[in-house]
PDB file of C-alpha atoms in Angstrom:
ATOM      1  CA  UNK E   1      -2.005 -12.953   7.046  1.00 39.00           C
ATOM      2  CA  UNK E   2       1.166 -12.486   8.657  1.00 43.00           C
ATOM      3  CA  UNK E   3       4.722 -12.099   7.558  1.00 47.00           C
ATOM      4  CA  UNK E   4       6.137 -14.822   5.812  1.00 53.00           C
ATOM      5  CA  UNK E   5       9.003 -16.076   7.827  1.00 55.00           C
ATOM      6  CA  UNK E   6      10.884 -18.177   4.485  1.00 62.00           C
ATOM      7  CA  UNK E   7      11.470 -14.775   3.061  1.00 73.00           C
ATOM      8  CA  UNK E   8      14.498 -13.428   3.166  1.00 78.00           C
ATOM      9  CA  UNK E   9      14.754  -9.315   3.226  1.00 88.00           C
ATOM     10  CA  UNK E  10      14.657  -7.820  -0.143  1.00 91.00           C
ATOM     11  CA  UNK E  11      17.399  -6.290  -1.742  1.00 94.00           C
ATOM     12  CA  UNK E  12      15.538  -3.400  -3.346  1.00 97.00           C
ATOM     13  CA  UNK E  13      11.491  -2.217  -1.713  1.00 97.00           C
ATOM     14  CA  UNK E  14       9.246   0.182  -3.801  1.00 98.00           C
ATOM     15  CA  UNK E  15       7.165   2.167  -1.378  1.00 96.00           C
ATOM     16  CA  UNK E  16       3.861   1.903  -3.601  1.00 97.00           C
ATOM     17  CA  UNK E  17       1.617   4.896  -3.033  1.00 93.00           C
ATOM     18  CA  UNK E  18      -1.164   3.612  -5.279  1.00 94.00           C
ATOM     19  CA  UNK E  19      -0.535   7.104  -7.482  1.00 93.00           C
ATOM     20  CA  UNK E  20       0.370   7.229 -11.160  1.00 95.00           C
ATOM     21  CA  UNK E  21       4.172   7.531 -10.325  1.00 96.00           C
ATOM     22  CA  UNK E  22       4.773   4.636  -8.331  1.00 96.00           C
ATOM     23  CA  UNK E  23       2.494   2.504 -10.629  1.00 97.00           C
ATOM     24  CA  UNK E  24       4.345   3.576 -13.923  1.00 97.00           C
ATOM     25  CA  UNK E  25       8.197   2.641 -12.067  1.00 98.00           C
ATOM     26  CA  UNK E  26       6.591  -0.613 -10.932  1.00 98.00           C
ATOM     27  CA  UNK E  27       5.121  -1.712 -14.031  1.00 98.00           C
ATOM     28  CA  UNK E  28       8.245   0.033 -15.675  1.00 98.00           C
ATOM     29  CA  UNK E  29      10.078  -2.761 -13.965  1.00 98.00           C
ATOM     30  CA  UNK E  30       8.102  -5.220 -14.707  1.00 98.00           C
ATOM     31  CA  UNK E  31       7.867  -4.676 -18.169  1.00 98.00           C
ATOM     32  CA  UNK E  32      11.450  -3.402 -19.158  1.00 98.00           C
ATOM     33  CA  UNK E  33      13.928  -5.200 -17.676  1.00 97.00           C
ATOM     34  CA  UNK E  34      16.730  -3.127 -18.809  1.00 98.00           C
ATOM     35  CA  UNK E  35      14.966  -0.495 -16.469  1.00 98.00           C
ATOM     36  CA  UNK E  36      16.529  -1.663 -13.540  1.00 97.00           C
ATOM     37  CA  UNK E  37      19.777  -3.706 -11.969  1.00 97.00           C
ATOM     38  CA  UNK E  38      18.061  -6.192  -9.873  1.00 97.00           C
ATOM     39  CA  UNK E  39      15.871  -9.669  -9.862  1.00 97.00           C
ATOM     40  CA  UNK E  40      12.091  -9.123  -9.650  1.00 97.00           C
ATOM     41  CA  UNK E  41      12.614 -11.777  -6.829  1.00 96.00           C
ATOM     42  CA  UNK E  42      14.655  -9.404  -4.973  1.00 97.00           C
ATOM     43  CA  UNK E  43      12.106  -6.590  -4.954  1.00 98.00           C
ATOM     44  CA  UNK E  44       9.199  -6.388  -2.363  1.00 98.00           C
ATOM     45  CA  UNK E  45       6.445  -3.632  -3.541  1.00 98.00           C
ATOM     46  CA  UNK E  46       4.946  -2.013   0.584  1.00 96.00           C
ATOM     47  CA  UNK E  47       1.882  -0.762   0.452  1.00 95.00           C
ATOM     48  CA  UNK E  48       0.887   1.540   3.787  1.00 89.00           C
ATOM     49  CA  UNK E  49      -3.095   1.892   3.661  1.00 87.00           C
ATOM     50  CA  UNK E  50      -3.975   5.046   5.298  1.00 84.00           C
ATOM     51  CA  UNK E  51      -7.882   4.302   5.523  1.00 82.00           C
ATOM     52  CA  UNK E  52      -8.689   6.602   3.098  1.00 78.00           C
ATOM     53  CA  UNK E  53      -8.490   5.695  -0.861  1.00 83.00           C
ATOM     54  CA  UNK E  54     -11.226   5.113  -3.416  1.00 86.00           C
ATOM     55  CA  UNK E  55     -12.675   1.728  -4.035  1.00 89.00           C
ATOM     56  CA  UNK E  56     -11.910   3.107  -7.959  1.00 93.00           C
ATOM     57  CA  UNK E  57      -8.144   2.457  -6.730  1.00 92.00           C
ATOM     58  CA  UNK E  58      -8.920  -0.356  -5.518  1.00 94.00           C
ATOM     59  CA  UNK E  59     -10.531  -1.668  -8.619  1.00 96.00           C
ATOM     60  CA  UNK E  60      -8.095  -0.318 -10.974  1.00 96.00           C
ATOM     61  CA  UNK E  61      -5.021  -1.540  -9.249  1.00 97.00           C
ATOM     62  CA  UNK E  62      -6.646  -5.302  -9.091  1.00 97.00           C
ATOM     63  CA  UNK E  63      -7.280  -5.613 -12.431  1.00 97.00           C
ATOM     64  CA  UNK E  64      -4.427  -3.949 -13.980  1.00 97.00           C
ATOM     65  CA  UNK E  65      -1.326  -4.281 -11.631  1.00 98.00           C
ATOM     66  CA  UNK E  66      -1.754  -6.855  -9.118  1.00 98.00           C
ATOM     67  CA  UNK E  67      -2.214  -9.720 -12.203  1.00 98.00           C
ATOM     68  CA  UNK E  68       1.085  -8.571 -13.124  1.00 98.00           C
ATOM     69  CA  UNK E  69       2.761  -7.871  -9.867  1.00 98.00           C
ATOM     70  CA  UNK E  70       1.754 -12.013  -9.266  1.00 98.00           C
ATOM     71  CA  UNK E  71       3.224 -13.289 -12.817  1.00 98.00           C
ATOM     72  CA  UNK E  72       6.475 -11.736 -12.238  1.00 98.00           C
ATOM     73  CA  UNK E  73       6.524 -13.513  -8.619  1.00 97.00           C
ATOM     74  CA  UNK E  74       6.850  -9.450  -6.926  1.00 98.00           C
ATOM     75  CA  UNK E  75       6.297  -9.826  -3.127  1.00 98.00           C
ATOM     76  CA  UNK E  76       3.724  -7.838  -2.414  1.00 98.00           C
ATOM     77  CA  UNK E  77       3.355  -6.731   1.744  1.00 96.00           C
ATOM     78  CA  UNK E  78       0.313  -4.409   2.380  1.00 95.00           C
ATOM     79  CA  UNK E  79       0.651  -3.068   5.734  1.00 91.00           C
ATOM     80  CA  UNK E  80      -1.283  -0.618   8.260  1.00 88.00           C
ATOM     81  CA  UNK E  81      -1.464   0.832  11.034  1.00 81.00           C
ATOM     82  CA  UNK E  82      -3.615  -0.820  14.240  1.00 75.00           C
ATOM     83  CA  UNK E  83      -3.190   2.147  16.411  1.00 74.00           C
ATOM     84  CA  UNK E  84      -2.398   5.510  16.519  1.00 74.00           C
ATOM     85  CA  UNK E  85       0.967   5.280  17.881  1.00 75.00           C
ATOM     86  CA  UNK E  86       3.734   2.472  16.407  1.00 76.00           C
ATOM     87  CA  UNK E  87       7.318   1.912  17.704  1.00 74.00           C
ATOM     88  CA  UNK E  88      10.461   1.281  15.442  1.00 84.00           C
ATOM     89  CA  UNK E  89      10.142  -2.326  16.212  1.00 82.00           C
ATOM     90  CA  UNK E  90       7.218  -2.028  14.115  1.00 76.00           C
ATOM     91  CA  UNK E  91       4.710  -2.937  17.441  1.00 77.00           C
ATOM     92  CA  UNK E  92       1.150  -1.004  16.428  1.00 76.00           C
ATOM     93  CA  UNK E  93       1.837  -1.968  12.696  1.00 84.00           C
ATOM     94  CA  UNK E  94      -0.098  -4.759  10.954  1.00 87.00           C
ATOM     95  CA  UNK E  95       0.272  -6.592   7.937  1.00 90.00           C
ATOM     96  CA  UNK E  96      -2.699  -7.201   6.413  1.00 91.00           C
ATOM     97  CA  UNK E  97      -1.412  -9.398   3.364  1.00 94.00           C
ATOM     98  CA  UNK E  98       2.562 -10.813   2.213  1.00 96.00           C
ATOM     99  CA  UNK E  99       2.166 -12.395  -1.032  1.00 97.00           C
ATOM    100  CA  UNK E 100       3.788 -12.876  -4.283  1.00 97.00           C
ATOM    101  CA  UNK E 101       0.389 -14.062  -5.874  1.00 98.00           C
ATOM    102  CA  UNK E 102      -1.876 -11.115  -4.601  1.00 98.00           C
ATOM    103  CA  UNK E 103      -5.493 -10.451  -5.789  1.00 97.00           C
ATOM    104  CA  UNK E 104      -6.752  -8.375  -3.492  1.00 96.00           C
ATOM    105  CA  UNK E 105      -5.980  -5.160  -2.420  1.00 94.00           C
ATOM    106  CA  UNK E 106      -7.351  -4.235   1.470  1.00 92.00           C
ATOM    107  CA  UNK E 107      -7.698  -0.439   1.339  1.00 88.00           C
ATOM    108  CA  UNK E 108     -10.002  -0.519   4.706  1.00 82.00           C
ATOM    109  CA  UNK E 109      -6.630  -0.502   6.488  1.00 70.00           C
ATOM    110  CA  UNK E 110      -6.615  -0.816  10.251  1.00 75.00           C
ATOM    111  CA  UNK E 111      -6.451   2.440  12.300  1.00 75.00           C
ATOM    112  CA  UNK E 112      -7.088   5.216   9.556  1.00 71.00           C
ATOM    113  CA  UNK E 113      -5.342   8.541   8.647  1.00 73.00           C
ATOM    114  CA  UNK E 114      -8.768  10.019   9.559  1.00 76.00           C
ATOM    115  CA  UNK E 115      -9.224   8.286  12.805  1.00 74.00           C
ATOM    116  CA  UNK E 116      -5.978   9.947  13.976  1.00 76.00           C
ATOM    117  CA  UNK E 117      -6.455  13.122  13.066  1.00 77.00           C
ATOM    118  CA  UNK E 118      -9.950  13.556  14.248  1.00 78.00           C
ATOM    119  CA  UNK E 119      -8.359  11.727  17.689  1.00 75.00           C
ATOM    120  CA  UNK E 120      -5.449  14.609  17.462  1.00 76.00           C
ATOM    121  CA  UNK E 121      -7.685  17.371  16.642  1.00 76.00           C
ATOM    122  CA  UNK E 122      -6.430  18.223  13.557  1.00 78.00           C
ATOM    123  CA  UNK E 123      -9.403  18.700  11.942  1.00 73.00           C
ATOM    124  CA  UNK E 124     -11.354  20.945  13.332  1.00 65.00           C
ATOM    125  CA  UNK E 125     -15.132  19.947  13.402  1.00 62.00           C
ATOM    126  CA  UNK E 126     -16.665  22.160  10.798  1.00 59.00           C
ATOM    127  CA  UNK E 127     -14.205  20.822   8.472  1.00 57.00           C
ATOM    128  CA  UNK E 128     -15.000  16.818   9.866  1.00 53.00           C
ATOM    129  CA  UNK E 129     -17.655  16.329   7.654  1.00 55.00           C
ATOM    130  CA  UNK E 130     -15.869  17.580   4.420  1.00 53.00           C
ATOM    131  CA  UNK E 131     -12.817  15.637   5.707  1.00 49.00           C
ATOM    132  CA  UNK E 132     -14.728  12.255   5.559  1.00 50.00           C
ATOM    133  CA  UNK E 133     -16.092  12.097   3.073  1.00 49.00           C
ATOM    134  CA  UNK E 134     -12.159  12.337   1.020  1.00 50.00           C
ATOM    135  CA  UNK E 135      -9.492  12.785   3.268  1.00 50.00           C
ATOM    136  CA  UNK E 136      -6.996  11.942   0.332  1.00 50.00           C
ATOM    137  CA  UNK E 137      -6.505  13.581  -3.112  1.00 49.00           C
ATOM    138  CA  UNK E 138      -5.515  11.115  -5.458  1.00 47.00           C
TER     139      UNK E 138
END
């Protein structure tokens, strides 16, 4: 899915991590209106998949955030990366979904954190193995 081009740029973004802080401000927002100094409308909630989260995540934030993230009308862009290096102008970076209905959340991604780093040698190859099988503590 690719940008929608009727949408204007928000006024306010929430860089959503998928963690327990940036869930509680979101829904915070969505529940208590007196919370924040802006329209819903004007908020867009990014989401940068890194390759690398638990399908648990992804289970947990369909069913309990994304219902509500699509009744309040919250555009929500889920973006990643399709190589390992992006420019400012965004080339390298793909949007996977840009929706203010969404039901699904696409933690796959494109190019992973892992993929880069084993590319980079970061990890060194004892470590690989380990690496894969959770590269990020949630």
């Amino acid at each position: 899915m690719s940008l929608n081009d009727s949408e204007s740029t928000p006024k306010v973004v929430l860089s959503y991590g998928l963690g327990e802080d940036s869930t509680a401000i979101l829904l915070r927002w969505i529940t208590d209106p007196a919370s924040r100094d802006f329209d819903l409308h004007e908020l867009a909630v990014v989401v940068a998949m890194t390759g690398s989260e638990w399908d648990s995540t992804r289970m947990a934030v369909e069913e309990h955030v994304l219902p509500r993230v699509a009744a309040a009308g919250i555009r929500f862009i889920q973006v990643a990366r399709g190589q390992r290096h992006v420019t400012t102008a965004g080339d390298g970076v793909v949007v996977l979904s840009d929706s203010r209905t969404p039901t699904q959340l696409y933690i796959e991604g494109g190019y992973s954190l892992y993929q880069e780093m084993t590319e980079a040698g970061t990890i060194p190859p004892e470590r690989r193995s380990a690496v894969m099988f959770r590269a990020c503590e949630g």
